[in-house]
Structures are given as C-alpha cells and as structure tokens.
Amino acid sequence: MTESFTQRLLDTLGPDLVALGDDIAERYQSDWAGLPRTRPLALVRPRNTEQVSALMALCHAEGVPVVPQGGRTGISGAAHPRADAVALSLERMTRIEAVDGEAAQIVAEAGVVLEAAQSAARDAGMMLGIDIGSRGSCQLGGVIATNAGGNTVIRYGMARDHVLGLEVVLADGTVIRDMLGLIKNNAGLDVKQLFIGSEGLLGVITRCVLRLQPAPVASETALCAAADTDAVIALLVHVRAALGPQLSGFEVMWPSFYTCMSEGAGVALALPAGGPHVLIEATGFAATALRETVEQALGEALEQGILTDAVLAKSVQEGRRLWAIRESVAEFSTVLGPIVPFDVSIPLHQMSQTVAALEAGIAARWPGARALTYGHIGDNNLHLVVALPESSDTLAETALKTFVYDAIRDCGGSVSAEHGIGAIKRAYLSHTRSEAEIALMRAVKATLDPKAILNPGKSFAG
Amino acid sequence: MTESFTQRLLDTLGPDLVALGDDIAERYQSDWAGLPRTRPLALVRPRNTEQVSALMALCHAEGVPVVPQGGRTGISGAAHPRADAVALSLERMTRIEAVDGEAAQIVAEAGVVLEAAQSAARDAGMMLGIDIGSRGSCQLGGVIATNAGGNTVIRYGMARDHVLGLEVVLADGTVIRDMLGLIKNNAGLDVKQLFIGSEGLLGVITRCVLRLQPAPVASETALCAAADTDAVIALLVHVRAALGPQLSGFEVMWPSFYTCMSEGAGVALALPAGGPHVLIEATGFAATALRETVEQALGEALEQGILTDAVLAKSVQEGRRLWAIRESVAEFSTVLGPIVPFDVSIPLHQMSQTVAALEAGIAARWPGARALTYGHIGDNNLHLVVALPESSDTLAETALKTFVYDAIRDCGGSVSAEHGIGAIKRAYLSHTRSEAEIALMRAVKATLDPKAILNPGKSFAG
C-alpha cells in the first residue's frame, strides 16, 4: 500500500513538490521540541492552495496521515513528523499579497516568516502586534495554528486577536475561504475560530488576513525592583491604571532567574539582586507625555512603597541593556545544561503562593536542581525552567512534570499557556480541561476529519 | 405528545420555573425584530445552571425545540419564540459572582443586564469595554451569543474579544465549563469560541468571565466636517496614526442622515450640513496630553485639507450636545415612520463607491424613499435606514433588501456586521458565506445538537 501511495503522490503532485527517502533533509525530521528525529513517509512542499487541497484529497481517499509543518519552531512537538505520515511543509507559500495601511491589514500566505510580515507592516507605516522569540523562523500559519503569544500579549493579545481572515484546507481537501478581512462579520458562525490554536488537527491554514496596528512613536523601558510577588502584583495594578493601553510589556524575573542568569550569562545588572524584578515597557503616541506619565507612575509606586528601586532608561541603548538579562534565556543550555521547560498559566491571585510552593517543592524533592522562574504575569503566564541534577534519569523528569502540573491543576491554571499541547503534554491535557471539554474537542475533530488523518497523536486527537 | 411533554416539564422543573398558556406574558412572545407575536409552548425561567441542564436533557430526550432568550433586544429575531418550542429565559440568573480588579475580570451569570455589569466594573475602579444602545435591557448571555459590537469596537473590539471564560449547556444537557478566566490557555481547542456569535444554535450560555479594562481618566469629543467619503477615510487614517489606542470612537454620518435627523428630530447642529460629518471620541490616561494630542491631530487635518471644519468640545456637556444628532437614532420611527434597517459591513476601500451607489440606486428605484446612512466605518460597519414611500408593499421591501444585499455581496461585504442572521436574514447568509462555510457550520451544529432542538429555523440552522 505504502509504496503505491508514494507513487500516486508523485503522480498527483509531481517530483518538484514531493521528496522521498534520503532526499528529505534533516531539518524536516523534527521541530524544536527535541524529540528523536523521524523521517516522514514523504515530504510535500506545495506552492499554492490548490496543491494543498490535492494532497489532502489524496491522503483522505487513501487514509494516509498528514503532519502540517510551519517553521518547526514549536517546543511541544506539534510539527514533529511520523514515519507513517506525509510531512506537509508550507515553506514555499511565502507571498505577501497585500499590505493595506488604510484598512490596517496584511494578506499573506501561511509560509510567510513572521519577521517578513512585521517588516512589510513597518514599510507601510504600521506594525504587526504579534512578536515572539522565533520571529526569524516561525511562519504565520504556525503562529495562528498554535495561537502564539509572546511579550506583547498584555497590549495586543494572542494571535487569535489579530486574525481577520483565514483560508483553510480541510482533511478531505475542501477549501474554506473566509478572507473578506472584515472587523465585523456576524453572518453565521465564525468558523475560522475553530482553526486558531488547533495545532493542525482540524485543517491546514494556507492564507490569512491579519490586523495591523498604528505604530507608536515613542517607547520607554524601566527596570523595577520589588520586595515580593505580592508587591509585583500591586505594581501591575498600579501601572495598568496609570498607563492604560500604553503598557506594552510587564516581564517579571524572580530572584532565581535574575541571579542565576546574570552570573551564568555574565550580564551586568542595572539593579542589584534581591526580590523579584520587573521590566516595564510603555509605548505611546506623544513622546514627552509618555515619559512624564511613566515617570509619574514609577514615582508614585516608589512613594507608596510598592517598589524598592527603579531605573528608567535614558536612551534606546540603555533600554536594550535593561532587557539583556531577560533576553539571556537564549543562553539557558550554556548556563544550565539540559533543562525541563514549563510554560503554564496561573490565576493572578494564586501567583504568589504557587511560585513559592513550586520553588520550595523542587528544592526539597530534587536537591541540587536549579529552578528559574520568570514570566508575563499580566497574562497569567509563568515560565519555569528546571535543570535537574546531572545524575537524574527519565523517571525523575516524569516525577518533576507530575509535581509541577499537579500544582498547576490545583491552583486552577493551565498546563499550556502559549506553546500548545503537541506531542509532549498530552498526558496533562486533562489537568486543565474537563472530560466534557475534551469529548467536545474530539467530536468536532471527528466531524471535520472523520478518518483522523490530520496530525494524529498530537494534542487532543483521540 | 405535547400535552404530556408540558406535564413532564412541570414534573421535572416545578411550577415556579415553568409558565404555560395565558401565564406567559407578552414580552416573552417576541424580540425587537418586530415579527408577529408568538406564544411559546412553555416559558421556562431557571434559577441556575443545573436547572438549564435538566431542561435541555428533557427536551433532548423528547425532541422538543428550545429557543434561548436573553433581554430579547436583538433585531434579527434570533430570540423570537415558536409555538412548538420552549422559550428559555435566562432572566433569573442575574448574579454577579465576582469583580476582580487585580485580575481585571468579572464573573457573572448570563442573565445579568449589561448595564449592571458595567456599573459593577466601575465600582471596582475598572470599566467593561462593551457598550451597546440596549445596555439597559440586553443580557450578557445574549451579548455573547450574538458577538455584539457597538460604538467602542474600534478601541475594545467585539464581544468575542472580551470573553475569558464561558459556561455553556449543550443540547443534551451536558455542561461545558471553561471558567478559569486565563488570558493565555492553549491547552487543546478553545471550545468556548464556538458559542460566541452562535445565536443560541449550539448551546445555552449560562455564565461568563469577561475581561475588564483600566478606566481612562480623560475623554475628548470632536465633531468634524469633511468634503466626501474619501476625505473621511483619510481622516480615519490620520487620527488612528496620531492617537493610536486613544481613538475610541469614529462615527460617520452622511448628509442624508445628518440633515434629515436634525430637521426631523429638532437637533440644533454644531456644524452646518454639507458633506459627511464625523464624531471622534478619544480617551486617555493624562488629561492635558490627550487634549493637546487631539488638538494637534485635528489642526493638522485642517491644514492638510482633510477636514473642512471641526469643533472640539470644551466640556462634557458640550460633548454630549455634539453626540445628540448621532443619538437621534432613537427617533427614527417618529421622524420616518416604518423603516427597513440594514446593518452591513463593507471593505474600507469600497466604502465610498458603495455608499454612493446605494443612495443613488435607492433614489432612482424607489422615488420618494428616504435613505439615511451612518456607521462605524473604522470597523467596516455601515448602517443604512430606508423609509419606503407610504404606498409600498411587501414586494417593494423584498426588492429593496435584494438590491442592498446584492450590492453588499458584490463589494465583498457582510450582510450582518453586528446583529447576526436570526430569523430575518436567513435568505442572505449565502451572500456572505460560501457553500463550504455553511456546510461546515451545519456539520458542527449536527455534531453538537444531533436532534436539531436548539433554535431551529434561525441563522445557519438547516
């Protein structure tokens, strides 16, 4: 069957679109989740929607699974290939079809790299309000399929909030085209919502319309020191009320992160270690007014004892230096060696006790482990990175995950804030979602993909 | 069957929750769509989610249709009852469970009136970013089920953008409870998105978590005069770039509306009639800076010839007077008699020619008709109100709808911007949605409601 399938695949799509065996380069054999490399049954790289549709129709007819791939930068393994499945890369669909400054939207194919879309928006005097660390490699289709977050969610929201239109190829090759790009369109069900954050289980995103934002003319960066997590929350409430939509970043670094990474990555610190530190970003449309508003907000926070110290950057360069410690996350593997990363959400009122309980619990159970905590707490999002002692085995890693995810379940949080479930968090989906919710996800999946060929074994697939 | 069903309904839920026959007050027999009054088979008014679930389980078992009702303020007839169906009113589920100023969210039952939720948010020093004309009567469940819009969409988005959590009872009584209220939660499919804007066809919304916003401390109101629609669009682009998220309202009134309503409703005008007029609202977090930014933006627009005239309100009272003409829509029936209202979306680059073609076409085809045009064009949303000559019959009204909706289809717009499809726009759904999209909506409906008991005959129901 398999051999004749690959032959029919070649017959249908031609050798330009299909690669087999040794012709499949290593980069298509894994994503950033770090799972063992797997060579897919075939690699297909269509140049347009019709070719995606033809591929899906064939795979649907023959019952052959398909794993959609964007930039393969996901760290949950949603794009990790399977030996029995076609890997479908959208990387050749890179056309930016329109950048409309009046309507404030961009129309693009799914394979456009995020940075290219950001750059096209800037050229039109606007900005795209989605920004994540993998901007130079991740693709719009993958950004939407994982409902990506990032550092500016507090201001501009998740990927879902930017999607004004989608074109999607269903499992059987049917093309769903909602590309009118209207901000208001309540004509029946908004079916495109189904595919946002669906991790490739319900359809293949081929094109999109994304909202653009007016570009701010001024920005301010401040690094603040607080006594404890409760003071950090008080600071969030204070600056949110003072700055409103001018607050565009609120990044917390707990002492574990701040101290370990400054020493390990050799970053000179603008403020000495102590309690948690917060990076505040503000953007605005009148430079002097923005500066005064931020100065006043920080001054009040110092006077009221919410802050113990604060530095407001005097220049763009100084702002970049304040961010250096937060951006040292790229050095995790150098500083810590192998890590177990967690991307979770925690209700704000549980943040203080949960962070303390996680750090204390890990220290008590795994002596010698290093646990670093940082995150976007205005969005409920906590990142926790744990380096277990060198002697630790797979059992210790599993026990660690159980410990962390159980704590997240018990505080009413989510086991995946922004990276999805993919291949590696499937065991924990029921920590956050009820049986009824998972049954509903699977019922929708069975309706849209009755042969279960789209990304089997990932996320909520049965 | 019917008689024994109502008996079983009484047995299951008790006489306190169930009204029959003459005990069903007139207000439950229609919504604001103006359809002929219909007495439902029974009126059920549960006090909690368990009672909604019990009702749905019974109706599912017996195959009896259910029409969910919120405040019945919809003008598309989605909440209009049927003689063969139970009317399910959520009006007794009015508990505001929590207003959390730190987490910036409100937790409430579906029957809470929008204005009560707005007021609770204000009491906590925050604001709810949803505001529509029917705020004193509409209920949160209905607002979410129709993905309501309103005047502040340009700043805060549609209802969907505010929903952080939902509790929904499915057709068979299953309760789906996603009430964690997390801003980031990518654990599997975000199933709550299915129910937003579903007009009661997929489930009954019983509780919700809504996002709150920091309350601005200052606002500015300006009335502007432009030469034509293209100048209005240039003004939108200009003030959006100058004000960014401080732009909270951009309401266009074409001369047809402005002149007719000022004369008919006796509103003294701040600027003489001529080309289109625009009401601009700006809100901010620093009063002096906001005033200066708005003054500068309007000054530049005047210098560049985008505007022909502008008035910036000097006080809150003067701001209200500038809004009087826009708010004269409450007087439509007094000024115009019976009207045919249209709520449509138009791509921005088609706005100018489509508005002109609609006004000219109506004048040519229906001499003596009055067509008034206004709308939120920053959101693509145009409202058109037509008073046909007194002698007109139903055929003329149908011909008018065909003429308008065909023009909307041809320009790539939507036949429903914010009011949904309900009972009265079903014939035009395929003007905006493809066969494939409608088939997908119906497949999802068949999965969630296999006996088709939820709001039959409405929106995309088969």
Coordinates of N, CA, C and O in Angstrom, one line a residue, chain A residues 101-104 146-147 150 153 155 158 160-161 174-178 180 182-191 193-195 197-198 202 214 233 237 240-245 285-286 289 345-348 376 378-381 412-414 416-418 420-421 429 432-433 436-437 440-441 443-444 447-448 459-460, chain B residues 101-104 146-147 150 153 155 158 160-161 174-178 180 182-191 193-195 197-198 202 214 233 237 240-245 285-286 289 293 345-348 376 378-381 412-414 416-418 420-421 429 432-433 436-437 440-441 443-444 447-448 459-460:
Chain A
G101 N -2.6 49.9 4.4 CA -2.4 50.8 5.5 C -3.7 51.4 5.9 O -3.9 51.7 7.1
E102 N -4.6 51.7 4.9 CA -5.9 52.2 5.2 C -6.8 51.3 6.1 O -7.3 51.6 7.1
A103 N -6.9 50.1 5.5 CA -7.8 49.1 6.2 C -7.0 48.5 7.4 O -7.6 47.7 8.2
A104 N -5.7 48.8 7.5 CA -4.9 48.3 8.6 C -4.9 46.8 8.7 O -5.2 46.1 9.7
T146 N -1.0 27.7 16.4 CA -0.7 27.5 17.9 C -1.2 28.6 18.7 O -1.0 28.7 19.9
N147 N -2.0 29.6 18.1 CA -2.4 30.8 18.8 C -1.3 31.3 19.7 O -1.4 31.5 20.9
G150 N 3.6 35.6 23.3 CA 4.8 36.4 23.2 C 4.8 37.6 24.2 O 3.9 37.6 25.1
V153 N 1.6 40.4 24.5 CA 0.2 40.0 24.7 C -0.6 40.9 25.6 O -1.8 41.2 25.3
R155 N -0.6 44.0 25.7 CA -1.1 45.1 24.9 C -1.9 44.7 23.7 O -3.0 45.3 23.4
M158 N -3.3 37.7 22.0 CA -2.8 36.5 21.4 C -3.0 36.5 19.9 O -3.7 37.4 19.4
R160 N -4.9 34.9 18.1 CA -6.3 34.9 17.7 C -6.9 36.4 17.6 O -7.7 36.6 16.7
D161 N -6.4 37.3 18.4 CA -6.9 38.6 18.4 C -6.5 39.4 17.1 O -7.0 40.5 16.9
T174 N -11.4 20.0 0.9 CA -12.3 21.2 0.8 C -11.6 22.5 1.3 O -10.9 22.5 2.3
V175 N -11.8 23.5 0.5 CA -11.2 24.8 0.9 C -12.2 25.7 1.5 O -13.3 26.0 1.0
I176 N -11.9 26.1 2.8 CA -12.8 27.1 3.5 C -12.1 28.4 3.3 O -10.9 28.6 3.8
R177 N -12.7 29.4 2.7 CA -12.1 30.7 2.4 C -12.9 31.8 3.0 O -13.9 32.2 2.5
D178 N -12.4 32.3 4.2 CA -13.0 33.5 4.8 C -12.0 34.5 4.8 O -11.3 34.8 5.8
L180 N -12.5 37.9 3.7 CA -13.0 39.2 3.5 C -12.3 40.2 4.4 O -12.2 41.4 4.0
L182 N -13.1 41.4 7.3 CA -13.9 42.4 7.9 C -13.8 42.4 9.4 O -13.7 41.3 10.0
I183 N -13.7 43.5 10.1 CA -13.6 43.5 11.5 C -14.9 43.0 12.1 O -15.0 42.3 13.1
K184 N -16.1 43.4 11.5 CA -17.4 43.0 12.0 C -18.0 42.1 10.9 O -18.2 42.6 9.8
N185 N -18.2 40.8 11.3 CA -18.9 40.0 10.3 C -19.7 38.9 11.1 O -19.1 37.8 11.5
N186 N -20.9 39.2 11.5 CA -21.7 38.2 12.3 C -22.7 37.4 11.4 O -23.8 37.1 11.9
A187 N -22.3 37.1 10.2 CA -23.1 36.3 9.3 C -22.9 34.9 9.6 O -21.9 34.3 9.1
G188 N -23.6 34.3 10.5 CA -23.5 32.9 10.9 C -22.3 32.7 11.7 O -21.7 33.6 12.3
L189 N -21.9 31.4 11.9 CA -20.8 31.0 12.8 C -19.5 31.5 12.2 O -19.3 31.4 11.0
D190 N -18.6 32.0 13.1 CA -17.3 32.5 12.7 C -16.4 31.2 12.7 O -15.6 31.0 13.6
V191 N -16.5 30.4 11.6 CA -15.8 29.1 11.6 C -14.3 29.2 11.6 O -13.6 28.3 12.1
Q193 N -12.5 30.6 13.7 CA -12.1 30.5 15.1 C -11.6 29.1 15.4 O -10.8 28.8 16.3
L194 N -12.3 28.1 14.8 CA -12.0 26.7 15.0 C -10.6 26.3 14.8 O -10.0 25.5 15.4
F195 N -9.9 27.0 13.8 CA -8.6 26.5 13.3 C -7.5 27.3 14.1 O -6.3 26.8 14.1
G197 N -5.3 27.9 17.0 CA -4.9 27.1 18.2 C -5.3 25.7 18.0 O -5.2 24.9 19.0
S198 N -5.6 25.2 16.8 CA -6.0 23.8 16.7 C -4.8 22.9 16.4 O -5.0 21.7 16.2
L202 N -7.4 20.1 12.7 CA -8.7 20.3 12.1 C -8.6 20.8 10.6 O -9.6 20.7 9.9
P214 N -1.6 50.9 14.4 CA -0.8 52.1 14.3 C 0.5 52.0 15.0 O 0.5 51.5 16.2
I233 N 2.4 42.3 41.9 CA 1.0 42.4 41.5 C 0.5 43.8 41.8 O -0.2 44.3 40.9
V237 N -1.1 46.4 38.9 CA -2.4 47.1 39.1 C -2.2 48.6 38.9 O -2.9 49.3 38.3
R240 N -1.0 49.6 35.3 CA -2.1 49.4 34.3 C -3.1 50.5 34.4 O -3.6 51.0 33.4
A241 N -3.4 50.9 35.7 CA -4.3 52.0 35.8 C -3.7 53.3 35.4 O -4.4 54.2 34.8
A242 N -2.4 53.5 35.5 CA -1.8 54.8 35.2 C -1.5 54.9 33.7 O -1.6 56.0 33.1
L243 N -1.2 53.8 33.1 CA -0.7 53.8 31.7 C -1.8 53.3 30.7 O -1.7 53.7 29.5
G244 N -2.8 52.6 31.1 CA -3.8 52.0 30.2 C -3.1 51.3 29.1 O -2.2 50.5 29.3
P245 N -3.6 51.5 27.9 CA -3.0 50.8 26.7 C -1.6 51.2 26.4 O -1.0 50.6 25.5
F285 N 2.0 57.7 21.7 CA 1.9 58.5 20.5 C 2.3 59.9 20.7 O 2.1 60.7 19.8
A286 N 2.9 60.2 21.9 CA 3.4 61.6 22.2 C 4.6 61.4 23.2 O 4.3 61.0 24.3
A289 N 4.8 63.3 26.7 CA 3.7 62.9 27.6 C 3.9 61.5 28.1 O 3.7 61.2 29.3
S345 N 0.0 28.7 32.9 CA -0.8 29.8 33.3 C -1.2 29.6 34.7 O -1.6 28.5 35.1
I346 N -1.3 30.7 35.5 CA -1.7 30.7 36.9 C -2.6 31.9 37.1 O -2.3 33.0 36.7
P347 N -3.8 31.7 37.8 CA -4.6 32.8 38.1 C -3.8 33.8 38.9 O -3.0 33.4 39.8
L348 N -4.0 35.1 38.7 CA -3.2 36.1 39.3 C -3.2 36.0 40.9 O -2.1 36.1 41.5
H376 N 5.3 36.4 32.0 CA 4.4 37.6 31.7 C 3.2 37.5 32.6 O 2.1 37.1 32.2
G378 N 1.0 39.6 33.8 CA -0.2 40.3 33.4 C -1.1 39.5 32.5 O -2.3 39.7 32.4
D379 N -0.5 38.4 31.9 CA -1.3 37.5 31.0 C -1.5 36.2 31.7 O -1.8 35.2 31.1
N380 N -1.2 36.1 33.1 CA -1.2 34.8 33.8 C -0.1 33.9 33.5 O -0.1 32.7 34.0
N381 N 0.8 34.3 32.7 CA 1.8 33.3 32.1 C 3.1 33.2 32.9 O 3.8 34.2 33.0
G412 N -5.9 26.0 39.6 CA -6.9 26.5 38.6 C -6.1 27.1 37.4 O -6.7 28.0 36.7
G413 N -4.9 26.6 37.1 CA -4.2 27.2 36.0 C -4.3 26.3 34.7 O -5.1 25.4 34.6
S414 N -3.4 26.6 33.8 CA -3.4 25.8 32.5 C -2.0 25.2 32.3 O -1.0 25.9 32.5
S416 N -0.7 24.6 29.6 CA -0.1 25.2 28.4 C -0.6 26.6 28.2 O -1.8 26.8 27.9
A417 N 0.2 27.6 28.5 CA -0.2 29.0 28.3 C -0.1 29.4 26.8 O -1.1 29.8 26.2
E418 N 1.0 29.2 26.2 CA 1.2 29.6 24.8 C 1.8 28.6 23.9 O 1.7 28.9 22.7
G420 N 1.0 25.3 23.4 CA 0.1 24.2 22.9 C 0.4 22.9 23.6 O 1.3 22.9 24.6
I421 N -0.3 21.9 23.2 CA -0.1 20.5 23.8 C 0.8 19.7 23.0 O 1.7 19.0 23.6
L429 N -3.3 17.1 29.5 CA -4.4 17.9 28.9 C -5.6 17.9 29.9 O -6.2 18.9 30.2
T432 N -6.2 20.4 32.8 CA -6.8 21.8 32.6 C -8.2 21.7 32.0 O -9.0 22.6 32.2
R433 N -8.4 20.6 31.2 CA -9.7 20.5 30.5 C -10.5 19.4 31.1 O -9.9 18.3 31.3
A436 N -15.8 16.6 29.6 CA -16.8 17.1 28.7 C -16.1 18.0 27.6 O -16.5 17.9 26.4
E437 N -15.2 18.8 28.0 CA -14.5 19.7 27.0 C -13.7 18.8 26.0 O -13.7 19.1 24.8
L440 N -15.9 17.1 23.6 CA -16.4 18.1 22.6 C -15.3 18.4 21.5 O -15.5 18.4 20.3
M441 N -14.0 18.6 22.0 CA -12.9 18.8 21.0 C -12.9 17.6 20.1 O -12.7 17.8 18.8
A443 N -15.2 15.4 19.3 CA -16.4 15.3 18.4 C -16.3 16.3 17.3 O -16.6 15.9 16.1
V444 N -15.8 17.5 17.5 CA -15.5 18.4 16.4 C -14.5 17.8 15.5 O -14.6 17.9 14.2
T447 N -15.9 15.2 13.2 CA -16.7 15.8 12.2 C -15.9 16.3 11.0 O -16.2 16.1 9.9
L448 N -14.8 17.1 11.4 CA -14.0 17.7 10.3 C -13.0 16.8 9.7 O -12.6 17.0 8.5
S459 N -1.9 16.7 20.5 CA -2.9 17.5 21.3 C -4.1 16.6 21.7 O -3.9 15.5 22.3
F460 N -5.3 17.0 21.3 CA -6.5 16.4 21.8 C -6.9 15.2 20.9 O -8.0 14.6 21.1
Chain B
G101 N -10.6 43.4 40.5 CA -9.8 44.5 39.9 C -8.4 44.1 39.6 O -7.8 44.7 38.7
E102 N -7.8 43.2 40.4 CA -6.4 42.8 40.1 C -6.3 42.0 38.8 O -5.5 42.3 37.9
A103 N -7.1 41.0 38.7 CA -7.1 40.1 37.5 C -7.8 40.8 36.3 O -7.8 40.3 35.2
A104 N -8.5 41.9 36.6 CA -9.2 42.7 35.6 C -10.2 41.8 34.9 O -10.2 41.6 33.7
T146 N -24.6 36.8 20.4 CA -24.6 37.5 19.1 C -23.3 38.2 18.8 O -23.2 38.9 17.8
N147 N -22.3 37.9 19.6 CA -21.0 38.6 19.4 C -21.2 40.1 19.1 O -20.8 40.6 18.1
G150 N -21.1 47.5 18.7 CA -21.3 48.8 19.4 C -20.4 49.9 19.0 O -19.6 49.7 18.1
V153 N -16.1 49.5 19.4 CA -15.4 48.3 18.8 C -14.1 48.8 18.3 O -13.1 48.0 18.4
R155 N -12.0 50.6 19.6 CA -11.0 50.6 20.6 C -10.9 49.2 21.3 O -9.8 48.7 21.6
M158 N -15.0 43.5 19.5 CA -16.4 42.9 19.6 C -16.5 42.1 20.9 O -15.5 41.9 21.6
R160 N -16.6 39.0 21.4 CA -15.6 37.9 21.5 C -14.3 38.3 22.1 O -13.7 37.5 22.9
D161 N -13.8 39.5 21.9 CA -12.6 40.0 22.4 C -12.6 40.1 23.9 O -11.5 40.3 24.5
T174 N -25.4 18.4 28.7 CA -24.0 18.4 29.2 C -23.6 19.8 29.5 O -23.8 20.7 28.7
V175 N -22.8 20.0 30.6 CA -22.3 21.3 30.9 C -20.9 21.4 30.5 O -20.0 20.6 31.0
I176 N -20.5 22.4 29.7 CA -19.2 22.7 29.4 C -18.7 23.9 30.2 O -19.3 25.0 30.1
R177 N -17.7 23.7 31.0 CA -17.4 24.8 32.0 C -15.9 25.2 31.8 O -15.0 24.5 32.2
D178 N -15.7 26.3 31.1 CA -14.4 26.8 30.9 C -14.4 28.2 31.6 O -14.5 29.2 30.9
L180 N -11.9 29.2 33.9 CA -10.7 29.6 34.6 C -10.3 31.0 34.4 O -9.6 31.6 35.2
L182 N -8.4 32.5 32.3 CA -7.0 32.8 32.0 C -6.9 33.5 30.6 O -7.5 33.2 29.6
I183 N -6.0 34.5 30.6 CA -5.8 35.2 29.3 C -5.1 34.3 28.3 O -5.4 34.3 27.1
K184 N -4.1 33.5 28.8 CA -3.4 32.5 27.9 C -3.8 31.1 28.4 O -3.5 30.7 29.5
N185 N -4.4 30.4 27.5 CA -4.7 29.0 27.8 C -4.8 28.2 26.5 O -5.8 28.1 25.8
N186 N -3.7 27.7 26.0 CA -3.6 26.9 24.8 C -3.6 25.4 25.0 O -3.0 24.7 24.3
A187 N -4.3 25.0 26.0 CA -4.5 23.5 26.3 C -5.6 23.0 25.5 O -6.8 23.1 25.8
G188 N -5.2 22.5 24.3 CA -6.3 21.9 23.4 C -7.1 23.0 22.7 O -6.8 24.2 22.8
L189 N -8.2 22.6 22.1 CA -9.0 23.6 21.4 C -9.7 24.5 22.3 O -10.2 24.1 23.4
D190 N -9.8 25.8 22.0 CA -10.6 26.7 22.8 C -12.1 26.7 22.4 O -12.6 27.4 21.6
V191 N -12.7 25.7 23.0 CA -14.1 25.3 22.5 C -15.1 26.5 22.8 O -16.1 26.6 22.1
Q193 N -15.0 29.4 22.0 CA -15.1 30.3 20.8 C -16.3 29.8 19.9 O -16.9 30.6 19.2
L194 N -16.7 28.5 20.0 CA -17.8 28.0 19.2 C -19.1 28.7 19.5 O -20.0 28.9 18.6
F195 N -19.3 29.1 20.8 CA -20.6 29.5 21.2 C -20.7 31.1 21.1 O -21.8 31.6 21.1
G197 N -21.3 34.2 19.3 CA -21.9 34.5 18.0 C -22.6 33.4 17.3 O -23.0 33.4 16.2
S198 N -23.0 32.4 18.1 CA -23.7 31.2 17.6 C -25.2 31.4 17.6 O -25.9 30.5 17.2
L202 N -26.0 26.4 19.2 CA -25.0 25.3 19.6 C -25.0 25.0 21.1 O -24.5 24.0 21.5
P214 N -8.6 49.0 32.3 CA -8.4 50.2 33.1 C -9.2 51.3 32.6 O -9.4 51.5 31.4
I233 N -12.2 58.8 5.1 CA -11.2 57.7 5.2 C -9.8 58.2 5.5 O -9.1 57.7 6.4
V237 N -7.5 57.4 8.8 CA -6.0 57.0 8.8 C -5.2 58.0 9.6 O -4.3 57.6 10.4
R240 N -6.0 57.8 13.5 CA -5.6 56.5 14.0 C -4.1 56.5 14.2 O -3.6 56.0 15.3
A241 N -3.3 57.1 13.3 CA -1.9 57.2 13.4 C -1.5 58.1 14.5 O -0.5 57.9 15.2
A242 N -2.3 59.2 14.7 CA -1.9 60.2 15.7 C -2.3 59.8 17.1 O -1.6 60.1 18.1
L243 N -3.5 59.1 17.2 CA -4.0 58.8 18.6 C -3.7 57.4 19.0 O -3.8 57.1 20.2
G244 N -3.5 56.5 18.1 CA -3.3 55.1 18.5 C -4.5 54.6 19.3 O -5.7 54.9 18.9
P245 N -4.3 53.9 20.4 CA -5.4 53.3 21.1 C -6.2 54.4 21.9 O -7.1 54.0 22.6
F285 N -5.2 58.6 29.5 CA -4.8 58.5 30.9 C -4.0 59.7 31.4 O -3.5 59.6 32.5
A286 N -4.0 60.8 30.6 CA -3.4 62.0 31.1 C -4.2 63.1 30.3 O -4.1 63.3 29.1
A289 N -2.3 66.0 28.2 CA -1.7 65.4 27.0 C -2.7 64.9 26.0 O -2.5 65.1 24.7
T293 N -2.9 66.3 22.2 CA -2.8 65.4 21.0 C -4.0 65.5 20.1 O -3.8 65.5 18.8
S345 N -21.5 45.2 6.6 CA -20.1 45.6 6.6 C -19.6 45.7 5.2 O -20.1 45.0 4.3
I346 N -18.7 46.7 5.0 CA -18.2 47.0 3.7 C -16.6 47.2 3.8 O -16.2 47.9 4.7
P347 N -15.9 46.5 2.9 CA -14.4 46.8 3.0 C -14.1 48.3 2.8 O -14.8 49.0 2.0
L348 N -13.2 48.8 3.6 CA -12.9 50.2 3.6 C -12.7 50.8 2.2 O -13.2 51.9 1.9
H376 N -20.0 53.0 11.8 CA -18.7 52.9 12.4 C -17.7 52.4 11.4 O -17.4 51.3 11.3
G378 N -14.6 52.7 10.8 CA -13.3 52.1 11.3 C -13.4 50.6 11.5 O -12.4 49.9 11.5
D379 N -14.6 50.1 11.7 CA -14.9 48.7 11.9 C -15.6 48.1 10.6 O -16.2 47.0 10.7
N380 N -15.6 48.8 9.5 CA -16.2 48.4 8.3 C -17.7 48.4 8.3 O -18.4 48.0 7.4
N381 N -18.3 49.0 9.4 CA -19.7 48.8 9.7 C -20.5 50.0 9.2 O -20.3 51.1 9.6
G412 N -17.9 42.6 -1.6 CA -17.1 41.8 -0.6 C -17.4 42.1 0.8 O -16.5 42.0 1.7
G413 N -18.6 42.5 1.1 CA -19.0 42.9 2.4 C -19.7 41.8 3.2 O -19.8 40.6 2.7
S414 N -20.3 42.1 4.3 CA -21.1 41.2 5.1 C -22.6 41.6 5.2 O -22.8 42.8 5.6
S416 N -24.4 40.9 7.6 CA -24.6 41.2 9.0 C -23.3 41.6 9.7 O -22.4 40.7 9.9
A417 N -23.2 42.8 10.0 CA -22.0 43.3 10.7 C -22.1 42.9 12.2 O -21.2 42.2 12.7
E418 N -23.1 43.3 12.9 CA -23.2 43.1 14.3 C -24.5 42.5 14.9 O -24.5 42.1 16.0
G420 N -26.2 39.8 13.7 CA -26.5 38.4 13.4 C -27.5 38.1 12.3 O -27.9 39.1 11.6
I421 N -27.8 36.8 12.1 CA -28.7 36.4 11.0 C -30.1 36.2 11.5 O -31.1 36.7 10.9
L429 N -27.7 34.8 3.9 CA -26.5 34.2 4.5 C -25.5 33.8 3.4 O -24.3 34.1 3.6
T432 N -22.8 36.2 1.9 CA -21.5 36.4 2.6 C -20.7 35.2 2.8 O -19.5 35.2 2.9
R433 N -21.4 34.1 3.0 CA -20.7 32.8 3.3 C -20.8 31.8 2.1 O -21.9 31.7 1.5
A436 N -19.3 25.9 1.2 CA -18.4 25.1 2.1 C -18.5 25.6 3.5 O -18.5 24.9 4.5
E437 N -18.5 27.0 3.7 CA -18.6 27.5 5.0 C -19.9 27.1 5.7 O -19.9 26.8 6.9
L440 N -20.0 23.6 6.7 CA -19.2 23.4 7.9 C -19.9 23.8 9.2 O -20.0 23.1 10.2
M441 N -20.6 25.0 9.1 CA -21.4 25.4 10.2 C -22.5 24.4 10.6 O -22.7 24.0 11.8
A443 N -22.4 21.1 9.8 CA -21.8 19.9 10.3 C -21.5 20.0 11.8 O -21.7 19.1 12.6
V444 N -21.0 21.2 12.2 CA -20.7 21.4 13.6 C -22.0 21.4 14.4 O -22.1 20.8 15.5
T447 N -23.3 17.9 15.0 CA -22.5 17.2 16.0 C -22.9 17.6 17.4 O -23.0 16.8 18.3
L448 N -23.1 18.9 17.6 CA -23.4 19.4 19.0 C -24.9 19.2 19.3 O -25.2 19.2 20.5
S459 N -30.7 31.6 11.9 CA -29.3 31.7 11.3 C -29.0 30.5 10.4 O -29.8 30.2 9.5
F460 N -27.9 29.8 10.7 CA -27.5 28.8 9.7 C -28.1 27.4 10.0 O -27.7 26.4 9.3

